[in-house]
PDB file of C-alpha atoms in Angstrom:
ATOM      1  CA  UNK A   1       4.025  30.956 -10.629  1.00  0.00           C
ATOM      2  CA  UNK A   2       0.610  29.024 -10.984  1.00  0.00           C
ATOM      3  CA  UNK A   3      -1.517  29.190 -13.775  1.00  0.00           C
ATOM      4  CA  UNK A   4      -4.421  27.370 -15.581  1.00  0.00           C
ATOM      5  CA  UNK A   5      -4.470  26.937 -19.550  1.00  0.00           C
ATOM      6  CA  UNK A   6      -8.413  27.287 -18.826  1.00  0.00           C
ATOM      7  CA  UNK A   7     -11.145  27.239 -16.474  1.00  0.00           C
ATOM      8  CA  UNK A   8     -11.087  24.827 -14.117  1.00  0.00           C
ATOM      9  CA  UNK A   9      -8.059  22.818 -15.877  1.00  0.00           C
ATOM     10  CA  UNK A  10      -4.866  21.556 -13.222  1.00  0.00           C
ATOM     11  CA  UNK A  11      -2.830  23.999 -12.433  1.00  0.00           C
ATOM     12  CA  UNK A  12       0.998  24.160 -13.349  1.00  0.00           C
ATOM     13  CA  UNK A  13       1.788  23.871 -10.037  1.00  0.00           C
ATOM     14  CA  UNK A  14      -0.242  20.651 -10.140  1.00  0.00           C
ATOM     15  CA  UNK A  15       0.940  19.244 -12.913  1.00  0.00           C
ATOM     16  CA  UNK A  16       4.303  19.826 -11.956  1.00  0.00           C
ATOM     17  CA  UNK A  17       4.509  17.804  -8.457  1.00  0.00           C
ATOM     18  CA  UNK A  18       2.556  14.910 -10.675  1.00  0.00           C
ATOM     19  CA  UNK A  19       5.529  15.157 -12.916  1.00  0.00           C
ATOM     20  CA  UNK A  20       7.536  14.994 -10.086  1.00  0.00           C
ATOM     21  CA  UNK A  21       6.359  11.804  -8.061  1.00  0.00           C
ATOM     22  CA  UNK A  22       6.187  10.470 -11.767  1.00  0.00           C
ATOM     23  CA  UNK A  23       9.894  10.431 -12.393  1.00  0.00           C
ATOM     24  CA  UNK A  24      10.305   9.403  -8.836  1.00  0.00           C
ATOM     25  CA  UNK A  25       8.647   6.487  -9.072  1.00  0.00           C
ATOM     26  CA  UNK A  26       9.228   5.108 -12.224  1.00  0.00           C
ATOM     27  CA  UNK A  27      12.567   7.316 -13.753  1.00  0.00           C
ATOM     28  CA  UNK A  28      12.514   9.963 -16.384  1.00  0.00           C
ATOM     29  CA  UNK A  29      12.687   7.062 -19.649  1.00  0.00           C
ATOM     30  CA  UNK A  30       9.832   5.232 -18.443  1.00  0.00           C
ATOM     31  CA  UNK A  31       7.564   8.316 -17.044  1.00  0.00           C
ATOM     32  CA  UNK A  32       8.093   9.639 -21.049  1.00  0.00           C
ATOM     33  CA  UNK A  33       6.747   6.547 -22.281  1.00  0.00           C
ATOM     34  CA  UNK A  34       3.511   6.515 -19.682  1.00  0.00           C
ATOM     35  CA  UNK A  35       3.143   9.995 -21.099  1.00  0.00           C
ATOM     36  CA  UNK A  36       3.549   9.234 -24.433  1.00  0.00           C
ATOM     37  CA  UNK A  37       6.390  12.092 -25.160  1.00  0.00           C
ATOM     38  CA  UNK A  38      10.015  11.730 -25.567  1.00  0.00           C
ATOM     39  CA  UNK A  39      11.808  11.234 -22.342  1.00  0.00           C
ATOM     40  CA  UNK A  40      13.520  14.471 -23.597  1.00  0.00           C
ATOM     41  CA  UNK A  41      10.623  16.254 -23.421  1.00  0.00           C
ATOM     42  CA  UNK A  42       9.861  15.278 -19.895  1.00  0.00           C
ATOM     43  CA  UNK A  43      13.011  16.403 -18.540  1.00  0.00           C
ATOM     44  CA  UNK A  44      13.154  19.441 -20.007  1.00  0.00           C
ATOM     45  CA  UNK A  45       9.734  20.299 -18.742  1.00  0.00           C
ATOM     46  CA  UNK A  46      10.979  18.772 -15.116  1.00  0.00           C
ATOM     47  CA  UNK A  47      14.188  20.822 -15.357  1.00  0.00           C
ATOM     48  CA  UNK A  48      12.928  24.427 -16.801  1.00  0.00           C
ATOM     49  CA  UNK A  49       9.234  24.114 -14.815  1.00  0.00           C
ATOM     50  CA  UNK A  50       7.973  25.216 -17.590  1.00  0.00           C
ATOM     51  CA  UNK A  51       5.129  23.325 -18.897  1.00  0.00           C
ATOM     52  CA  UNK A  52       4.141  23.322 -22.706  1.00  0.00           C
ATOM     53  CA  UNK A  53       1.228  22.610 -24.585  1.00  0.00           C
ATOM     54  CA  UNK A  54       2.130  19.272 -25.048  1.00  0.00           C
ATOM     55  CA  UNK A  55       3.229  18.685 -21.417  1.00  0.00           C
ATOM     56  CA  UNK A  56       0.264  20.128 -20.355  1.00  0.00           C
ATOM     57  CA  UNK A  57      -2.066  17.595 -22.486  1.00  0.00           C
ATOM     58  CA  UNK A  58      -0.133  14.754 -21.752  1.00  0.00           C
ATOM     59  CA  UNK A  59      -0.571  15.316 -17.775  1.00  0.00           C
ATOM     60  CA  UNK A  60      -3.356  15.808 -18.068  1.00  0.00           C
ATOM     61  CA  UNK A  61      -4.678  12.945 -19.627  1.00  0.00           C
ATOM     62  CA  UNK A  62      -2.793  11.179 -16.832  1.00  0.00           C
ATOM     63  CA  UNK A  63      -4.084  12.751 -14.430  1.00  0.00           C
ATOM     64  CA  UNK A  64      -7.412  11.829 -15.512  1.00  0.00           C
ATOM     65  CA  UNK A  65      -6.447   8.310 -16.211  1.00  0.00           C
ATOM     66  CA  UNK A  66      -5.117   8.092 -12.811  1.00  0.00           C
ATOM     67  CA  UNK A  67      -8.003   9.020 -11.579  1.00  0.00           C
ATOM     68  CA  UNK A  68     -10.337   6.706 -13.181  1.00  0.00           C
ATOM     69  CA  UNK A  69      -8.207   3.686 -12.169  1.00  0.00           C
ATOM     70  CA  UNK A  70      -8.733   4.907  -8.611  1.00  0.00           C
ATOM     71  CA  UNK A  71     -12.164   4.879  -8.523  1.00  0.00           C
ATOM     72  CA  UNK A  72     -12.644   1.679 -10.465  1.00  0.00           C
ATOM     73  CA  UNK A  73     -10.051  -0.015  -7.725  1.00  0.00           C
ATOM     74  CA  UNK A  74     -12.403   1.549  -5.096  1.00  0.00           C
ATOM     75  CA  UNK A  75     -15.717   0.373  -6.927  1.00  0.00           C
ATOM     76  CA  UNK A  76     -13.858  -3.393  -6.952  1.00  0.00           C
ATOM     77  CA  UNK A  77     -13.558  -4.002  -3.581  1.00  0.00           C
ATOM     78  CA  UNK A  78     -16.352  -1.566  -2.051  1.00  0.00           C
ATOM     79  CA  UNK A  79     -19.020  -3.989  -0.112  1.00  0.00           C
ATOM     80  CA  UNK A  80     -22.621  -4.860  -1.561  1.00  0.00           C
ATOM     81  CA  UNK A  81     -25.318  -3.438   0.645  1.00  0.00           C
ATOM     82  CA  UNK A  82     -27.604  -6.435   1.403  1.00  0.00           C
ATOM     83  CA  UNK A  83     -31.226  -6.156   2.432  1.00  0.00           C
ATOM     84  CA  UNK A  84     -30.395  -5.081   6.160  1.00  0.00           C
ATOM     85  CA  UNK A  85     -28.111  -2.128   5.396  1.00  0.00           C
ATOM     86  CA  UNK A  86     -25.153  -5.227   5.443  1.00  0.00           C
ATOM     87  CA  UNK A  87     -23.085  -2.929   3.150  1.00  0.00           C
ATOM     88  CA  UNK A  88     -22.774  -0.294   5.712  1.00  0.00           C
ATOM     89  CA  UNK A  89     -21.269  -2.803   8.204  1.00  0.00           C
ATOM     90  CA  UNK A  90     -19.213  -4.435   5.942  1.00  0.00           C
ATOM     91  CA  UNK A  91     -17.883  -0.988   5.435  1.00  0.00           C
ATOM     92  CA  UNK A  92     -16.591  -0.227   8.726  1.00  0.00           C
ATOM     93  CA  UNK A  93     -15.943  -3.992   9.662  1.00  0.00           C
ATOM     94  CA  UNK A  94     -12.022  -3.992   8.255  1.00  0.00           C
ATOM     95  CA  UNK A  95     -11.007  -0.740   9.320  1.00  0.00           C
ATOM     96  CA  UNK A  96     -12.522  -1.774  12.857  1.00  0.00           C
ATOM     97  CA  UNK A  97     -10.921  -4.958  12.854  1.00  0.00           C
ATOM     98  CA  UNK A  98      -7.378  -2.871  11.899  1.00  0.00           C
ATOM     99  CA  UNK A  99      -7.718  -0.790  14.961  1.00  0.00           C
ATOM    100  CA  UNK A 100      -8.592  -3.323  17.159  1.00  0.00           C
ATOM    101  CA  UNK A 101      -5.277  -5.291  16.009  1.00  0.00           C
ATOM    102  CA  UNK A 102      -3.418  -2.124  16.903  1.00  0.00           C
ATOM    103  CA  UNK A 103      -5.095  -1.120  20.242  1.00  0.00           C
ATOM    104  CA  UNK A 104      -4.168  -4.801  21.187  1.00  0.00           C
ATOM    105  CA  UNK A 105      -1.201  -4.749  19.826  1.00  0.00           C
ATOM    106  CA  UNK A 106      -0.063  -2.058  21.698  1.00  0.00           C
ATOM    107  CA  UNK A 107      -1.660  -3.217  25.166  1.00  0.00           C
ATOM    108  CA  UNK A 108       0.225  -5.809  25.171  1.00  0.00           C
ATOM    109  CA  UNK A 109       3.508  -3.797  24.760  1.00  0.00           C
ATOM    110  CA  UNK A 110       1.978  -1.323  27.665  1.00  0.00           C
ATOM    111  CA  UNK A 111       1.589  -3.965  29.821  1.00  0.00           C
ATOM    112  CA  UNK A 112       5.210  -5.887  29.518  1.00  0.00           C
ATOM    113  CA  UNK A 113       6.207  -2.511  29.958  1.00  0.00           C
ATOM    114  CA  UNK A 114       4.349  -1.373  32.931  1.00  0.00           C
ATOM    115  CA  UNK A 115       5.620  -4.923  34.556  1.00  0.00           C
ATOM    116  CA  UNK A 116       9.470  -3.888  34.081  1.00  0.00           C
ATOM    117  CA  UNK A 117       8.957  -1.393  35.629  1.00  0.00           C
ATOM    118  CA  UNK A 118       7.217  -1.921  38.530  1.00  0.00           C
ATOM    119  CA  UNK A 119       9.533  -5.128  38.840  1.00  0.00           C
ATOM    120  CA  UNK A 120      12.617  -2.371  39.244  1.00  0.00           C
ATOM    121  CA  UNK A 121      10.646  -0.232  41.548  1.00  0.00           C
ATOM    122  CA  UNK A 122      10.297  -3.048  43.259  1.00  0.00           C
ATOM    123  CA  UNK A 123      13.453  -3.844  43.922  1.00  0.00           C
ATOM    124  CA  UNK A 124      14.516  -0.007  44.761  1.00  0.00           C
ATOM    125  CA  UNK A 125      12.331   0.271  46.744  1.00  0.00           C
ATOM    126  CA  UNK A 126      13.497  -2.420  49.329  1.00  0.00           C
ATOM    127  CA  UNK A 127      16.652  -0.793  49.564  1.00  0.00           C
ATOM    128  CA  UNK A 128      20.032  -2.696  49.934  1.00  0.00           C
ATOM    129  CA  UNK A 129      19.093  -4.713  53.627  1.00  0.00           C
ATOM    130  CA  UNK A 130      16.915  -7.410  51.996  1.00  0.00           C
ATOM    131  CA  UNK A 131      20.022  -8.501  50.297  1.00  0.00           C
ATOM    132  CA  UNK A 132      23.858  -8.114  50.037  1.00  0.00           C
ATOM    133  CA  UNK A 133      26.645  -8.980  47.763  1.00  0.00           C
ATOM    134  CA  UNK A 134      24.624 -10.312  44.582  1.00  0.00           C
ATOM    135  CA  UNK A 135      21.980  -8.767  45.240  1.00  0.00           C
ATOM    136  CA  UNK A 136      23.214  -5.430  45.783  1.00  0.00           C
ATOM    137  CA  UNK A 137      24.761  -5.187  42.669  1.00  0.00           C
ATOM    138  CA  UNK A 138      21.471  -6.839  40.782  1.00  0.00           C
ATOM    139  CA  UNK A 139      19.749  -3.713  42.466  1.00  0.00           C
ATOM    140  CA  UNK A 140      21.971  -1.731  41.058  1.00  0.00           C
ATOM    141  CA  UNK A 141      21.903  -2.769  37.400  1.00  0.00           C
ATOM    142  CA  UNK A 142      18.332  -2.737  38.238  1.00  0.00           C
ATOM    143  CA  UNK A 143      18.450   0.956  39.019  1.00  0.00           C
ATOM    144  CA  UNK A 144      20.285   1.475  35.703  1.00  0.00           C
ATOM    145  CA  UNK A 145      17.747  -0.141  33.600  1.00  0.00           C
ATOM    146  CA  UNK A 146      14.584   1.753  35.983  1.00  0.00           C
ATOM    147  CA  UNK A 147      16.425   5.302  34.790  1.00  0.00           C
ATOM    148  CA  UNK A 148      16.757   3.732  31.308  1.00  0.00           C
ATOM    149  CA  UNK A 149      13.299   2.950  30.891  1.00  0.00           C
ATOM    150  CA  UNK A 150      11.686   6.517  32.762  1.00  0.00           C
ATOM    151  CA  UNK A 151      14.200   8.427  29.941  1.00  0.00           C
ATOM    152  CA  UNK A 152      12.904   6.928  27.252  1.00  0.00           C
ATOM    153  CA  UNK A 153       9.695   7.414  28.832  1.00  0.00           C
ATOM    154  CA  UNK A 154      10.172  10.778  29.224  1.00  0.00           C
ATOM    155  CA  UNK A 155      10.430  10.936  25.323  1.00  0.00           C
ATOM    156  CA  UNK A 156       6.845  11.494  23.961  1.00  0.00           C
ATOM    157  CA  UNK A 157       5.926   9.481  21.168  1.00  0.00           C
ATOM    158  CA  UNK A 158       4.967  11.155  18.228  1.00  0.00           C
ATOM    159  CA  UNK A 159       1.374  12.187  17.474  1.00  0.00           C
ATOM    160  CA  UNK A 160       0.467  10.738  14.233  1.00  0.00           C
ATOM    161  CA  UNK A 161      -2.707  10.067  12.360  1.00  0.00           C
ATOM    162  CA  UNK A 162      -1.040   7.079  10.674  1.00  0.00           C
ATOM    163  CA  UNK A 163       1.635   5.656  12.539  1.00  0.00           C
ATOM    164  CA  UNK A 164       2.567   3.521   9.178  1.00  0.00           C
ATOM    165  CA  UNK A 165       3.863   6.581   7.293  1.00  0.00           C
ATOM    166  CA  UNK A 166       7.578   6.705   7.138  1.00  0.00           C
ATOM    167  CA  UNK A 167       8.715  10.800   7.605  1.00  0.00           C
ATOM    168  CA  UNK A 168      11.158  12.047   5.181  1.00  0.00           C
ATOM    169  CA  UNK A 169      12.672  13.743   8.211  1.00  0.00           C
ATOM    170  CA  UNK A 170      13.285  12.491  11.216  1.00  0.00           C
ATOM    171  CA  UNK A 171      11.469  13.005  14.517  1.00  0.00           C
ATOM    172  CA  UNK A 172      12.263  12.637  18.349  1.00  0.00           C
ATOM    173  CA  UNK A 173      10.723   9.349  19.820  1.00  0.00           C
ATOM    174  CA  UNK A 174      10.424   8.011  16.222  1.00  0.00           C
ATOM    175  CA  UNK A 175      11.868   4.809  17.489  1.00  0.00           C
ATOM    176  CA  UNK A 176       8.829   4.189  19.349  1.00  0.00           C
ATOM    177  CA  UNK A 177       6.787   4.194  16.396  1.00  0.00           C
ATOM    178  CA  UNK A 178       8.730   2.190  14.375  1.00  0.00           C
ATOM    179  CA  UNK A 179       9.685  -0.075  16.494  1.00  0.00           C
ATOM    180  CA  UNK A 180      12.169  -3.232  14.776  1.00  0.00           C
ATOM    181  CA  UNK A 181      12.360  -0.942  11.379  1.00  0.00           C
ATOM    182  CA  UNK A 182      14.086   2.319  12.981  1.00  0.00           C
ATOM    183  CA  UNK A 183      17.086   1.484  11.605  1.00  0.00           C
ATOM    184  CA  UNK A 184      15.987   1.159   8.430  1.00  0.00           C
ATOM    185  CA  UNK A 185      13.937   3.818   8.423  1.00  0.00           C
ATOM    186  CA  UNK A 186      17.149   5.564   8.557  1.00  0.00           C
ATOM    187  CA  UNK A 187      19.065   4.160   6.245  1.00  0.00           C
ATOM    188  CA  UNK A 188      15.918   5.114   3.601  1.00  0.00           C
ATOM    189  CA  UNK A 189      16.365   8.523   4.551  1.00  0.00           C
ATOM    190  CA  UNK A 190      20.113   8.424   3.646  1.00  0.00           C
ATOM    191  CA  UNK A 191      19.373   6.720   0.568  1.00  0.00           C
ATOM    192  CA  UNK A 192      17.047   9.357  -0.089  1.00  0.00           C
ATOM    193  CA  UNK A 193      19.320  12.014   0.330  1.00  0.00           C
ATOM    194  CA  UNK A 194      21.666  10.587  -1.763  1.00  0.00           C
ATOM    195  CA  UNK A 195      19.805  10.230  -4.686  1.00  0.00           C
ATOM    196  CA  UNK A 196      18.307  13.421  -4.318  1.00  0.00           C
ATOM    197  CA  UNK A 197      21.581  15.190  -4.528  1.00  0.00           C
ATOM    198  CA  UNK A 198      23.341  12.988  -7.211  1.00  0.00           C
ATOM    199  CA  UNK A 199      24.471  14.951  -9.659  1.00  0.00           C
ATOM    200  CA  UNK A 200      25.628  11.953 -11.957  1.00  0.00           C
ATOM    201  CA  UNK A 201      23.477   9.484 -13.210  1.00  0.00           C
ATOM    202  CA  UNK A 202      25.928   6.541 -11.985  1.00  0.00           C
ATOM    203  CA  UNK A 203      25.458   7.953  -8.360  1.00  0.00           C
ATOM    204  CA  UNK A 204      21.466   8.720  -8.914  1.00  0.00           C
ATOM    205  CA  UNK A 205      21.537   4.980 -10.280  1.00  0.00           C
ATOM    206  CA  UNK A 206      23.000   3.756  -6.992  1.00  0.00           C
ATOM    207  CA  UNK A 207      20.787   5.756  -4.611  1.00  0.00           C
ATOM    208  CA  UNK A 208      18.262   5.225  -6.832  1.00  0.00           C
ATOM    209  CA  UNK A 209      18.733   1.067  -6.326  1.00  0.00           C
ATOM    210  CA  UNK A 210      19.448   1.388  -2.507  1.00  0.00           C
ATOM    211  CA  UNK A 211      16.500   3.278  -2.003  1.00  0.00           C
ATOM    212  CA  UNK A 212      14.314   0.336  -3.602  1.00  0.00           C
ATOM    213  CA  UNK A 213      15.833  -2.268  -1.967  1.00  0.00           C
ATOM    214  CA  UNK A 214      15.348  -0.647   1.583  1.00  0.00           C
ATOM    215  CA  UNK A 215      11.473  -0.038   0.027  1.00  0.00           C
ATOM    216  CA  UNK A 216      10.844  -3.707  -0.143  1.00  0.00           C
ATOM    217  CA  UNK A 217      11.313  -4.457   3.226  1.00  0.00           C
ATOM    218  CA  UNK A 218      10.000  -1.328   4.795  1.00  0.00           C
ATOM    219  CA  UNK A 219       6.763  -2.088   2.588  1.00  0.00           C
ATOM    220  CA  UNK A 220       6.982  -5.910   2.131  1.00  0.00           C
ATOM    221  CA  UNK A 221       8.612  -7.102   5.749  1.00  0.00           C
ATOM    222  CA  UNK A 222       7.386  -3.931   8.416  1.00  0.00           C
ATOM    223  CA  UNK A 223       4.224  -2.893   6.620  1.00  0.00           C
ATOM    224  CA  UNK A 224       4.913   0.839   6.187  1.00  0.00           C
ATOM    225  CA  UNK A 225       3.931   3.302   3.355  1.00  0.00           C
ATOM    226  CA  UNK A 226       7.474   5.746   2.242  1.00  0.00           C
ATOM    227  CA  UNK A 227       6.452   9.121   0.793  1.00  0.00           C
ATOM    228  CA  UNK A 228       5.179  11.246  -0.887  1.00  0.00           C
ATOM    229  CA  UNK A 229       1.902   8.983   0.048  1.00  0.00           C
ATOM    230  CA  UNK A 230      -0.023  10.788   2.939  1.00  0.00           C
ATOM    231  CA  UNK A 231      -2.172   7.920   3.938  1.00  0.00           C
ATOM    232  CA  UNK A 232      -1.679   3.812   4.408  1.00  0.00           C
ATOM    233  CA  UNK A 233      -2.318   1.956   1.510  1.00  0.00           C
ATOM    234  CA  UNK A 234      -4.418  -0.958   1.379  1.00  0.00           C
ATOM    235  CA  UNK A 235      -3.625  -4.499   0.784  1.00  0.00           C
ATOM    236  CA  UNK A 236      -4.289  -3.925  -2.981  1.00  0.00           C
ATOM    237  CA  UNK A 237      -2.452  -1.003  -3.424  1.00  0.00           C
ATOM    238  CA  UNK A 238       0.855  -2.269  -1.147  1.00  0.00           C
ATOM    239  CA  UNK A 239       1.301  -5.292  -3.609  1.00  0.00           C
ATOM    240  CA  UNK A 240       1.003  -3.416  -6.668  1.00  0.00           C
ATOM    241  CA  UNK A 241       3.532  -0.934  -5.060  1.00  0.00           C
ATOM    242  CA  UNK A 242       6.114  -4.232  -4.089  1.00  0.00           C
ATOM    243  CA  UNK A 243       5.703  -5.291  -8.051  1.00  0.00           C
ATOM    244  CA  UNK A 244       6.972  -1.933  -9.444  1.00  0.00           C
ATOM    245  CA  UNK A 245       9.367  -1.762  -7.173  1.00  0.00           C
ATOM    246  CA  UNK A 246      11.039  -5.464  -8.304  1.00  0.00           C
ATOM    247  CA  UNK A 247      10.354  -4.588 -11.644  1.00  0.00           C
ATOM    248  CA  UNK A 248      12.193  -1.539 -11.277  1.00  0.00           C
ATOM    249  CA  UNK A 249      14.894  -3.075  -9.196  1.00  0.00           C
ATOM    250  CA  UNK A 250      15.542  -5.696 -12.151  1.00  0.00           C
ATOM    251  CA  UNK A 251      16.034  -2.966 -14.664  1.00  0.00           C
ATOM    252  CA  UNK A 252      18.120  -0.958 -12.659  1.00  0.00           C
ATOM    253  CA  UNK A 253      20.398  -3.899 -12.055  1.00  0.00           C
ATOM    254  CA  UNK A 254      21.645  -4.341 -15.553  1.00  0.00           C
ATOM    255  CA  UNK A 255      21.409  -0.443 -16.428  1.00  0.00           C
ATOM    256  CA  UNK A 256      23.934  -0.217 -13.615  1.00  0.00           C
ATOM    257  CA  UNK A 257      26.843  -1.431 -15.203  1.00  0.00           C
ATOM    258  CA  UNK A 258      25.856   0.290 -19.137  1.00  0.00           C
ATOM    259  CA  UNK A 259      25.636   3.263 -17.265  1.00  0.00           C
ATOM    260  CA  UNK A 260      29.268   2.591 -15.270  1.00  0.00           C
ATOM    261  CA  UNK A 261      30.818   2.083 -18.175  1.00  0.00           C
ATOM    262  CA  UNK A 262      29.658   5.107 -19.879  1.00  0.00           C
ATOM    263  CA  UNK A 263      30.553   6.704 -16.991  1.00  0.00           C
ATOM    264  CA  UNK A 264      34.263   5.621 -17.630  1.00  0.00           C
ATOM    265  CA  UNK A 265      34.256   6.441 -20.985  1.00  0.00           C
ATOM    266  CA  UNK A 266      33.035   9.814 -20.852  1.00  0.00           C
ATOM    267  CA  UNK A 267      35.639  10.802 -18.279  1.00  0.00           C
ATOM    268  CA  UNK A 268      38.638   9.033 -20.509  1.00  0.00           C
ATOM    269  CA  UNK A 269      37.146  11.262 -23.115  1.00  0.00           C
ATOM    270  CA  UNK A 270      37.469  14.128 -20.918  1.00  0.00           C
ATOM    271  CA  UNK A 271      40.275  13.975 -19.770  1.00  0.00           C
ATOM    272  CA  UNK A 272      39.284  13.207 -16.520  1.00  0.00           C
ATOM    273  CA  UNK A 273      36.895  16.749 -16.229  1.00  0.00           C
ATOM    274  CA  UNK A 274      33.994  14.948 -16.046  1.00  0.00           C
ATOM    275  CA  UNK A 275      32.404  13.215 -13.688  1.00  0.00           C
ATOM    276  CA  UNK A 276      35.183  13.509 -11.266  1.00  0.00           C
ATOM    277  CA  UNK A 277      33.395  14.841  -8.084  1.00  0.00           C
ATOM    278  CA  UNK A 278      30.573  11.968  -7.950  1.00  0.00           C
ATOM    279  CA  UNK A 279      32.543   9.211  -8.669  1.00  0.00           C
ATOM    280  CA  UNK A 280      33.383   6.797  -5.339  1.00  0.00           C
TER     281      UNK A 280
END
């Protein structure tokens, strides 16, 4: 249930998903220290959804800070107005200049597109006597490729406001959207999944590092933005994004095999009992 420690102050509810992307992001040890509680603390708060005094504060005041940063970031690179109202122009220039790189972008894929297929309507359409042998079976792989191309026409491509979001569930016609990083796309959602439902932190861990790695490219490589964002980031924001994420990458790779070898120890301490199910 939602409630407010006092007028106008985040709500639980709030303060809860910021926990959330939080520990996401940056893992329960590290989102304790940006906090400035006891990792302990943190997951207890993530794990009961119960948030104290002391969580509440502590949010807070990150929240806050968060926000600040924000609008100084924005304040940085927002235009100066010159004498002729330049700032206003200057405003809408890049995001103008963005779209237009799309819209052409995508002409040109409409056209080489358009040309296929008129090229294999083409050839349907003058039937098998303006050629034999060769040509009839050219015609025919032709034909193949014309139905090929009108199916996945027939798929409609999904309506998005920002085609560079990446969906943390999957869509039909998504391909068309993503183009070369489809795959990948899918392999993140796996990844996902994975560490979402890890119940040991050696398989979290793993998940955890797959997930990153598929990050960099889909961020660094294909320009996308992964969730929970639910707008593009900027040039600014997408490096500072790419340098957590190798940061995070670089820690994870020598907790890895700390945390494997607890993992080992704890279940020759039990016996076996523990650990069993989430071990590959």
């Amino acid at each position: 249930m939602s409630r407010r420690g006092r007028e106008g102050a985040p709500s639980d509810d709030v303060l809860l998903r910021a926990l959330d992307l939080l520990v996401e992001r940056d893992g329960i040890v590290e989102a304790g220290e940006r906090l400035g509680v006891n990792y302990r603390t943190a997951a207890k708060c993530l794990e009961e959804r119960h948030v104290s005094r002391r969580m509440r504060q502590a949010l807070e005041k990150y929240l806050r800070e968060q926000t600040e940063q924000e609008e100084l970031e924005d304040q940085a690179t927002a235009p100066v107005p010159d004498e002729q109202g330049g700032g206003e122009e200057a405003l809408l220039q890049e995001p103008a200049e963005e779209w237009r790189r799309a819209v052409d972008k995508l002409g040109v894929e409409l056209a080489s597109l358009r040309e296929r297929v008129e090229a294999v309507e083409g050839r349907v359409s003058r039937g098998p006597d303006d050629g034999g042998g060769e040509g009839d079976v050219d015609d025919a792989h032709e034909v193949d490729a014309g139905h090929a191309v009108e199916q996945q026409r027939s798929v409609p491509v999904p309506r998005r406001v920002f085609p560079e979001l990446v969906t943390e569930h999957p869509e039909p016609g998504e391909e068309q959207v993503y183009g070369a990083a489809a795959e990948e796309v899918v392999q993140w959602r796996e990844a996902w999944a994975d560490r979402k439902q890890a119940r040991y932190t050696l398989d979290w861990l793993r998940g955890e590092g797959r997930r990153l790695e598929l990050e960099l490219r889909l961020i660094g490589v294909f320009g996308l933005t992964p969730p929970p964002a639910d707008a593009p980031w900027g040039e600014r924001r997408r490096e500072r994004e790419l340098d957590w994420r190798r940061r995070a990458l670089r820690r994870l790779r020598w907790q890895l095999p700390l945390t494997w070898c607890l993992h080992w120890l704890l279940r020759g301490l039990t016996l076996g009992r523990w650990g069993g199910t989430g071990e590959h």
